[in-house]
Amino acid sequence: MSSRDYRKAKADCVVLETGWLVREYYLLYKEPSEYNEIGCIYFDIPTTPKAQWVKCCQGLLCLISIRNNIIKLDRDDYLIYDIWIYNPSIRKIKALPSVTVTYRPPSDAFVVNQFGFGISSDMTWKVVMLLEFCSIDDGSTTHQMTLVYSQVGGDSWSLRQINSVTPRRDLESESNDFYLKGRYYWRVDRFCVEPYNRFLIWFDMNDEVFGRIRLPDMNISSVSIMNETIAVVGYSSWRDFSCIEIWLMIENDNSTYWHKQASINTDNESWIPIGIWNVVGELLVSLEEKVEWDSDNSDRDHAKRGVPYFMSLDLVTQERKKFSISKKRKSISSIRNCDIYARVYDESLHFL
């Protein structure tokens, strides 16, 4: 991607993540023209090895990988994370000192982890690491810990373990997570958790404590940001997919409640809401073109497959713009024979 492409994107831009096993990233933005066409540029993130987690805060990307891509941790192994900070506006990347977790489980274990990236009110950048060690023998939790990796000035970073802990397995494996106003949020959607089986867990970058917010009782597809507050996007029930609803979180006098902001008719098409991606309030959805079956061929493996697309819907004007993604082109192109998973990193990237 050229610097010219970056300049085109300007400030109203988000990172789009696609793919299940192999992740790819794109910059999604409005073309600077009177028609406000959507541009979608392939985003080649420069890390070696390839980043396993990408987090975003105020225009910076935090890229995280487990050393040697460890899935199972032996008793004699140390868990090591490699971390980079990438500024796409100037195309500069900086490797941070690697993080070595000194805890070693009493027996062979799996490690489940989740991360957050943000900045405190005193302008200290922090990476929060939620770790849970699970016994390979029976899957039981043997140890939970929260680590805070924070900048202490210049190129120096410190690693601390804090007492505040939340179970990593409470969080979605591919959760909606984002930074907003000094807190990092992860979505929880667990039917077995009572009384709040749908909620957000947050970590305060200043006080370094966890909290939770109950989510609306609906079929939630995504949680993102709209008008500087949290927006929940989904369907009104588990059975009715004809209407997408958007609810905004309202905070008043230390209380929190939800207000239904919009309802959108899907025209009985298969829309999968991804999130609010544009600062003026546009909903991003994925959809698949209807499949045309070959009546002369009973083998469905040889039938025509649908083509997945994305669509941006202006919540005010109801204008719809359909597009697809490609490494070679900035906008319209088809994608075949692949599974689409996508989410929007809701912090707008800062461009020069």
Tab-separated table of C-alpha atoms in Angstrom:
chain	number	residue	atom	x	y	z
A	1	MET	CA	0.000	0.000	0.000
A	2	SER	CA	1.409	3.356	-1.001
A	3	SER	CA	1.563	6.540	1.061
A	4	ARG	CA	-0.719	8.060	-1.549
A	5	ASP	CA	-3.398	5.482	-0.720
A	6	TYR	CA	-3.039	6.329	2.963
A	7	ARG	CA	-3.522	10.028	2.285
A	8	LYS	CA	-6.671	9.270	0.315
A	9	ALA	CA	-8.154	7.492	3.306
A	10	LYS	CA	-7.816	10.581	5.521
A	11	ALA	CA	-9.201	10.275	9.074
A	12	ASP	CA	-12.583	8.616	8.583
A	13	CYS	CA	-11.201	5.125	8.282
A	14	VAL	CA	-11.380	1.818	10.116
A	15	VAL	CA	-9.625	-1.524	9.985
A	16	LEU	CA	-11.692	-4.420	8.646
A	17	GLU	CA	-10.639	-7.942	9.625
A	18	THR	CA	-11.675	-10.897	7.444
A	19	GLY	CA	-11.035	-14.637	7.373
A	20	TRP	CA	-11.232	-17.426	9.944
A	21	LEU	CA	-7.990	-19.389	9.886
A	22	VAL	CA	-5.977	-16.901	7.849
A	23	ARG	CA	-6.677	-13.307	8.799
A	24	GLU	CA	-6.482	-10.454	6.326
A	25	TYR	CA	-6.894	-6.762	7.036
A	26	TYR	CA	-8.281	-3.902	4.967
A	27	LEU	CA	-8.660	-0.162	5.410
A	28	LEU	CA	-12.267	0.843	4.827
A	29	TYR	CA	-12.940	4.515	4.087
A	30	LYS	CA	-14.933	7.029	2.047
A	31	GLU	CA	-13.376	8.169	-1.213
A	32	PRO	CA	-12.810	11.957	-1.201
A	33	SER	CA	-15.329	12.685	-3.945
A	34	GLU	CA	-18.808	14.118	-4.260
A	35	TYR	CA	-20.243	10.589	-4.534
A	36	ASN	CA	-18.642	9.346	-1.307
A	37	GLU	CA	-17.749	6.014	-2.861
A	38	ILE	CA	-16.304	3.412	-0.501
A	39	GLY	CA	-12.625	2.576	-0.778
A	40	CYS	CA	-11.240	-0.685	0.577
A	41	ILE	CA	-7.444	-1.070	0.550
A	42	TYR	CA	-5.596	-4.260	1.420
A	43	PHE	CA	-3.638	-3.636	4.619
A	44	ASP	CA	-0.367	-5.565	4.725
A	45	ILE	CA	0.623	-5.457	8.388
A	46	PRO	CA	4.440	-5.620	8.580
A	47	THR	CA	5.261	-8.132	11.306
A	48	THR	CA	7.396	-11.250	11.356
A	49	PRO	CA	5.996	-13.651	12.344
A	50	LYS	CA	2.454	-12.681	11.379
A	51	ALA	CA	0.502	-11.042	14.200
A	52	GLN	CA	-2.075	-13.313	15.839
A	53	TRP	CA	-3.940	-10.435	17.525
A	54	VAL	CA	-4.438	-6.883	16.276
A	55	LYS	CA	-5.821	-4.207	18.629
A	56	CYS	CA	-6.484	-0.555	17.867
A	57	CYS	CA	-6.465	2.657	19.915
A	58	GLN	CA	-6.359	6.267	18.724
A	59	GLY	CA	-4.793	5.492	15.385
A	60	LEU	CA	-2.142	3.064	16.633
A	61	LEU	CA	-2.220	-0.704	16.179
A	62	CYS	CA	-0.921	-3.133	18.786
A	63	LEU	CA	0.242	-6.395	17.184
A	64	ILE	CA	0.733	-9.486	19.346
A	65	SER	CA	2.084	-12.985	18.694
A	66	ILE	CA	2.963	-15.950	20.891
A	67	ARG	CA	6.586	-16.957	20.478
A	68	ASN	CA	6.819	-20.236	18.504
A	69	ASN	CA	3.015	-20.211	18.169
A	70	ILE	CA	2.663	-22.363	21.294
A	71	ILE	CA	-0.736	-24.031	21.762
A	72	LYS	CA	0.230	-26.402	24.560
A	73	LEU	CA	2.527	-25.310	27.361
A	74	ASP	CA	4.754	-27.968	28.905
A	75	ARG	CA	5.731	-27.724	32.547
A	76	ASP	CA	9.242	-26.614	31.656
A	77	ASP	CA	8.157	-24.024	29.065
A	78	TYR	CA	7.880	-20.283	29.499
A	79	LEU	CA	5.148	-18.358	27.726
A	80	ILE	CA	6.639	-15.531	25.636
A	81	TYR	CA	4.768	-12.819	23.732
A	82	ASP	CA	6.202	-10.607	20.996
A	83	ILE	CA	4.540	-7.198	20.717
A	84	TRP	CA	4.803	-4.396	18.142
A	85	ILE	CA	3.249	-0.937	17.937
A	86	TYR	CA	2.451	0.170	14.386
A	87	ASN	CA	1.586	3.703	13.255
A	88	PRO	CA	0.038	3.337	9.782
A	89	SER	CA	-0.085	7.108	9.191
A	90	ILE	CA	3.714	7.244	8.950
A	91	ARG	CA	4.230	3.533	8.257
A	92	LYS	CA	6.498	3.047	11.252
A	93	ILE	CA	6.620	-0.080	13.393
A	94	LYS	CA	8.382	-0.523	16.707
A	95	ALA	CA	9.107	-3.795	18.475
A	96	LEU	CA	8.598	-3.671	22.238
A	97	PRO	CA	10.679	-5.761	24.633
A	98	SER	CA	9.232	-9.275	24.589
A	99	VAL	CA	7.038	-10.366	27.501
A	100	THR	CA	8.017	-13.514	29.373
A	101	VAL	CA	5.387	-14.914	31.740
A	102	THR	CA	7.267	-16.327	34.691
A	103	TYR	CA	4.377	-18.484	35.937
A	104	ARG	CA	4.684	-22.140	34.989
A	105	PRO	CA	1.741	-24.521	35.494
A	106	PRO	CA	2.181	-27.586	37.706
A	107	SER	CA	1.347	-29.855	34.746
A	108	ASP	CA	1.008	-29.588	30.980
A	109	ALA	CA	-1.643	-26.992	30.150
A	110	PHE	CA	-3.427	-25.086	27.449
A	111	VAL	CA	-3.265	-21.309	27.613
A	112	VAL	CA	-6.282	-19.201	26.693
A	113	ASN	CA	-5.651	-15.492	26.422
A	114	GLN	CA	-7.263	-12.182	25.543
A	115	PHE	CA	-5.764	-8.738	25.160
A	116	GLY	CA	-6.627	-5.069	25.336
A	117	PHE	CA	-4.739	-1.971	24.233
A	118	GLY	CA	-5.366	1.578	25.394
A	119	ILE	CA	-4.136	4.726	27.050
A	120	SER	CA	-4.717	6.113	30.537
A	121	SER	CA	-5.532	9.711	31.448
A	122	ASP	CA	-1.861	10.426	32.203
A	123	MET	CA	-1.015	9.380	28.612
A	124	THR	CA	0.481	6.028	29.550
A	125	TRP	CA	0.039	3.354	26.880
A	126	LYS	CA	-0.931	-0.054	28.247
A	127	VAL	CA	-1.390	-3.600	26.993
A	128	VAL	CA	-3.606	-5.660	29.302
A	129	MET	CA	-3.189	-9.435	29.112
A	130	LEU	CA	-5.849	-11.816	30.448
A	131	LEU	CA	-4.386	-15.314	30.852
A	132	GLU	CA	-5.946	-18.570	31.953
A	133	PHE	CA	-4.043	-21.847	32.274
A	134	CYS	CA	-6.154	-24.984	31.828
A	135	SER	CA	-5.083	-28.544	32.600
A	136	ILE	CA	-4.750	-30.747	29.543
A	137	ASP	CA	-6.008	-33.733	31.548
A	138	ASP	CA	-9.479	-32.454	32.430
A	139	GLY	CA	-9.723	-28.877	31.128
A	140	SER	CA	-10.031	-27.424	34.639
A	141	THR	CA	-8.556	-24.005	35.344
A	142	THR	CA	-5.283	-24.209	37.232
A	143	HIS	CA	-4.423	-20.500	37.310
A	144	GLN	CA	-5.764	-17.104	36.206
A	145	MET	CA	-3.797	-13.910	35.989
A	146	THR	CA	-3.970	-10.359	34.638
A	147	LEU	CA	-0.784	-8.696	33.438
A	148	VAL	CA	-0.409	-5.017	32.610
A	149	TYR	CA	2.406	-4.094	30.246
A	150	SER	CA	2.816	-0.312	30.375
A	151	GLN	CA	5.105	2.352	28.988
A	152	VAL	CA	7.197	4.013	31.684
A	153	GLY	CA	8.937	6.568	29.504
A	154	GLY	CA	10.619	6.518	26.124
A	155	ASP	CA	11.462	2.993	25.079
A	156	SER	CA	11.040	1.481	28.537
A	157	TRP	CA	8.103	-0.772	29.388
A	158	SER	CA	7.244	-2.504	32.648
A	159	LEU	CA	5.298	-5.705	33.304
A	160	ARG	CA	3.148	-6.045	36.420
A	161	GLN	CA	0.697	-8.608	37.682
A	162	ILE	CA	-2.376	-7.078	39.306
A	163	ASN	CA	-4.900	-8.553	41.724
A	164	SER	CA	-7.964	-7.735	39.616
A	165	VAL	CA	-8.829	-10.835	37.554
A	166	THR	CA	-11.679	-11.860	35.277
A	167	PRO	CA	-12.010	-15.398	33.820
A	168	ARG	CA	-10.692	-15.411	30.274
A	169	ARG	CA	-13.147	-18.135	29.253
A	170	ASP	CA	-16.033	-15.763	30.035
A	171	LEU	CA	-15.058	-13.822	26.914
A	172	GLU	CA	-15.981	-14.668	23.351
A	173	SER	CA	-13.117	-16.356	21.499
A	174	GLU	CA	-13.672	-13.917	18.633
A	175	SER	CA	-15.292	-11.215	20.686
A	176	ASN	CA	-16.215	-7.695	19.796
A	177	ASP	CA	-13.557	-5.768	21.705
A	178	PHE	CA	-12.650	-2.096	21.557
A	179	TYR	CA	-11.227	0.881	23.423
A	180	LEU	CA	-13.440	3.826	24.363
A	181	LYS	CA	-12.815	6.747	26.730
A	182	GLY	CA	-10.215	5.144	28.976
A	183	ARG	CA	-11.730	1.655	29.083
A	184	TYR	CA	-11.229	-1.498	27.073
A	185	TYR	CA	-14.337	-3.622	26.467
A	186	TRP	CA	-14.879	-7.306	25.667
A	187	ARG	CA	-18.224	-8.896	24.876
A	188	VAL	CA	-19.552	-11.866	26.846
A	189	ASP	CA	-22.401	-13.989	25.522
A	190	ARG	CA	-22.826	-17.001	27.764
A	191	PHE	CA	-26.177	-18.622	28.456
A	192	CYS	CA	-24.833	-20.383	31.529
A	193	VAL	CA	-23.739	-17.159	33.254
A	194	GLU	CA	-26.320	-15.793	35.680
A	195	PRO	CA	-27.825	-13.328	36.146
A	196	TYR	CA	-26.097	-11.465	33.306
A	197	ASN	CA	-25.727	-13.872	30.424
A	198	ARG	CA	-25.115	-11.105	27.889
A	199	PHE	CA	-22.839	-8.325	29.026
A	200	LEU	CA	-19.664	-6.354	28.448
A	201	ILE	CA	-16.609	-6.721	30.637
A	202	TRP	CA	-14.493	-3.574	30.831
A	203	PHE	CA	-11.021	-2.810	32.123
A	204	ASP	CA	-10.299	0.714	33.334
A	205	MET	CA	-6.893	1.885	32.117
A	206	ASN	CA	-6.616	4.342	35.029
A	207	ASP	CA	-7.773	2.345	38.060
A	208	GLU	CA	-6.830	-1.060	36.554
A	209	VAL	CA	-10.026	-2.752	37.700
A	210	PHE	CA	-12.709	-4.723	35.883
A	211	GLY	CA	-16.430	-4.073	35.686
A	212	ARG	CA	-19.440	-5.194	33.682
A	213	ILE	CA	-22.410	-3.732	31.829
A	214	ARG	CA	-25.526	-5.720	31.034
A	215	LEU	CA	-26.464	-5.816	27.337
A	216	PRO	CA	-29.991	-5.593	25.879
A	217	ASP	CA	-31.998	-8.814	25.714
A	218	MET	CA	-31.791	-9.461	21.972
A	219	ASN	CA	-30.006	-11.554	19.356
A	220	ILE	CA	-26.747	-9.584	19.335
A	221	SER	CA	-24.549	-9.645	16.252
A	222	SER	CA	-21.977	-7.039	17.197
A	223	VAL	CA	-21.043	-4.336	19.648
A	224	SER	CA	-19.315	-1.229	18.309
A	225	ILE	CA	-19.246	2.568	18.704
A	226	MET	CA	-21.619	5.248	17.430
A	227	ASN	CA	-21.678	8.929	18.394
A	228	GLU	CA	-18.961	8.331	21.018
A	229	THR	CA	-21.028	5.754	22.863
A	230	ILE	CA	-21.469	1.985	22.744
A	231	ALA	CA	-23.805	0.673	20.054
A	232	VAL	CA	-25.339	-2.826	20.059
A	233	VAL	CA	-26.428	-4.200	16.690
A	234	GLY	CA	-28.580	-7.284	16.185
A	235	TYR	CA	-32.088	-8.674	15.817
A	236	SER	CA	-35.022	-8.178	18.146
A	237	SER	CA	-35.336	-11.939	18.731
A	238	TRP	CA	-33.635	-15.239	17.946
A	239	ARG	CA	-36.281	-16.142	15.370
A	240	ASP	CA	-36.983	-12.902	13.523
A	241	PHE	CA	-34.234	-11.840	11.097
A	242	SER	CA	-36.369	-9.420	9.104
A	243	CYS	CA	-35.338	-6.348	11.078
A	244	ILE	CA	-31.962	-5.152	12.380
A	245	GLU	CA	-32.026	-3.014	15.508
A	246	ILE	CA	-29.404	-0.596	16.838
A	247	TRP	CA	-29.380	0.273	20.552
A	248	LEU	CA	-27.208	2.982	22.123
A	249	MET	CA	-25.962	2.938	25.704
A	250	ILE	CA	-27.051	5.951	27.750
A	251	GLU	CA	-25.231	6.850	30.972
A	252	ASN	CA	-26.999	9.147	33.429
A	253	ASP	CA	-26.308	9.770	37.134
A	254	ASN	CA	-24.121	6.676	37.472
A	255	SER	CA	-26.833	4.502	35.898
A	256	THR	CA	-26.802	2.805	32.522
A	257	TYR	CA	-29.714	2.029	30.230
A	258	TRP	CA	-30.262	1.261	26.530
A	259	HIS	CA	-32.147	3.314	23.946
A	260	LYS	CA	-33.319	1.890	20.608
A	261	GLN	CA	-31.805	4.214	18.000
A	262	ALA	CA	-32.900	2.618	14.732
A	263	SER	CA	-34.735	-0.302	13.100
A	264	ILE	CA	-33.788	-1.440	9.601
A	265	ASN	CA	-35.822	-3.736	7.363
A	266	THR	CA	-33.594	-6.383	5.758
A	267	ASP	CA	-36.024	-7.039	2.865
A	268	ASN	CA	-35.840	-10.732	3.794
A	269	GLU	CA	-32.222	-10.921	2.639
A	270	SER	CA	-29.458	-12.673	4.566
A	271	TRP	CA	-27.790	-9.712	6.227
A	272	ILE	CA	-25.146	-10.241	8.905
A	273	PRO	CA	-24.536	-6.986	10.830
A	274	ILE	CA	-20.856	-6.291	11.503
A	275	GLY	CA	-20.922	-2.884	13.191
A	276	ILE	CA	-21.060	0.878	12.911
A	277	TRP	CA	-17.997	1.811	10.873
A	278	ASN	CA	-18.374	5.470	9.901
A	279	VAL	CA	-18.307	8.509	12.160
A	280	VAL	CA	-21.485	9.860	10.549
A	281	GLY	CA	-23.307	6.644	11.432
A	282	GLU	CA	-23.184	3.920	8.774
A	283	LEU	CA	-23.879	0.268	9.383
A	284	LEU	CA	-21.644	-2.342	7.777
A	285	VAL	CA	-23.258	-5.687	6.931
A	286	SER	CA	-22.128	-8.747	5.017
A	287	LEU	CA	-24.460	-10.543	2.650
A	288	GLU	CA	-24.300	-13.285	0.079
A	289	GLU	CA	-25.736	-13.225	-3.406
A	290	LYS	CA	-28.492	-15.761	-3.934
A	291	VAL	CA	-27.264	-19.110	-5.241
A	292	GLU	CA	-28.475	-20.294	-8.648
A	293	TRP	CA	-28.585	-24.101	-8.658
A	294	ASP	CA	-27.924	-26.065	-11.803
A	295	SER	CA	-31.077	-28.153	-12.250
A	296	ASP	CA	-29.248	-30.564	-14.568
A	297	ASN	CA	-26.596	-31.357	-11.991
A	298	SER	CA	-27.631	-33.039	-8.763
A	299	ASP	CA	-24.134	-32.727	-7.307
A	300	ARG	CA	-24.229	-29.552	-5.209
A	301	ASP	CA	-20.450	-29.441	-5.070
A	302	HIS	CA	-20.505	-28.383	-8.712
A	303	ALA	CA	-23.352	-25.930	-8.360
A	304	LYS	CA	-22.896	-22.197	-8.440
A	305	ARG	CA	-21.916	-20.773	-5.089
A	306	GLY	CA	-23.086	-17.447	-3.776
A	307	VAL	CA	-20.691	-14.502	-3.727
A	308	PRO	CA	-20.287	-12.745	-0.357
A	309	TYR	CA	-20.356	-8.959	-0.381
A	310	PHE	CA	-20.340	-6.113	2.071
A	311	MET	CA	-22.826	-3.277	2.182
A	312	SER	CA	-22.723	0.086	3.919
A	313	LEU	CA	-26.081	1.529	4.972
A	314	ASP	CA	-26.481	5.210	5.862
A	315	LEU	CA	-28.797	5.265	8.869
A	316	VAL	CA	-30.080	8.761	8.040
A	317	THR	CA	-30.587	8.702	4.265
A	318	GLN	CA	-31.030	4.902	3.995
A	319	GLU	CA	-28.595	4.981	1.041
A	320	ARG	CA	-26.948	1.611	0.407
A	321	LYS	CA	-23.556	0.994	-1.155
A	322	LYS	CA	-22.545	-2.578	-1.948
A	323	PHE	CA	-18.905	-3.527	-2.362
A	324	SER	CA	-16.464	-6.382	-1.991
A	325	ILE	CA	-12.776	-6.645	-1.130
A	326	SER	CA	-9.656	-7.658	-2.969
A	327	LYS	CA	-5.914	-7.441	-2.484
A	328	LYS	CA	-5.524	-6.052	-5.997
A	329	ARG	CA	-8.304	-3.502	-6.175
A	330	LYS	CA	-9.482	-0.791	-3.817
A	331	SER	CA	-13.158	-1.519	-4.013
A	332	ILE	CA	-15.597	-3.581	-6.080
A	333	SER	CA	-14.565	-7.159	-6.830
A	334	SER	CA	-16.023	-10.558	-6.075
A	335	ILE	CA	-14.752	-13.137	-3.622
A	336	ARG	CA	-15.514	-16.799	-4.223
A	337	ASN	CA	-15.041	-20.019	-2.291
A	338	CYS	CA	-14.200	-18.466	1.049
A	339	ASP	CA	-15.773	-17.955	4.436
A	340	ILE	CA	-16.288	-14.382	5.565
A	341	TYR	CA	-15.709	-13.318	9.138
A	342	ALA	CA	-15.308	-9.625	9.730
A	343	ARG	CA	-15.416	-6.982	12.378
A	344	VAL	CA	-14.644	-3.301	12.502
A	345	TYR	CA	-12.051	-1.796	14.791
A	346	ASP	CA	-14.000	1.206	15.898
A	347	GLU	CA	-11.185	3.619	16.654
A	348	SER	CA	-10.633	5.779	13.572
A	349	LEU	CA	-7.031	5.681	12.404
A	350	HIS	CA	-5.220	9.034	12.372
A	351	PHE	CA	-3.717	9.940	9.014
A	352	LEU	CA	-1.463	12.854	8.019
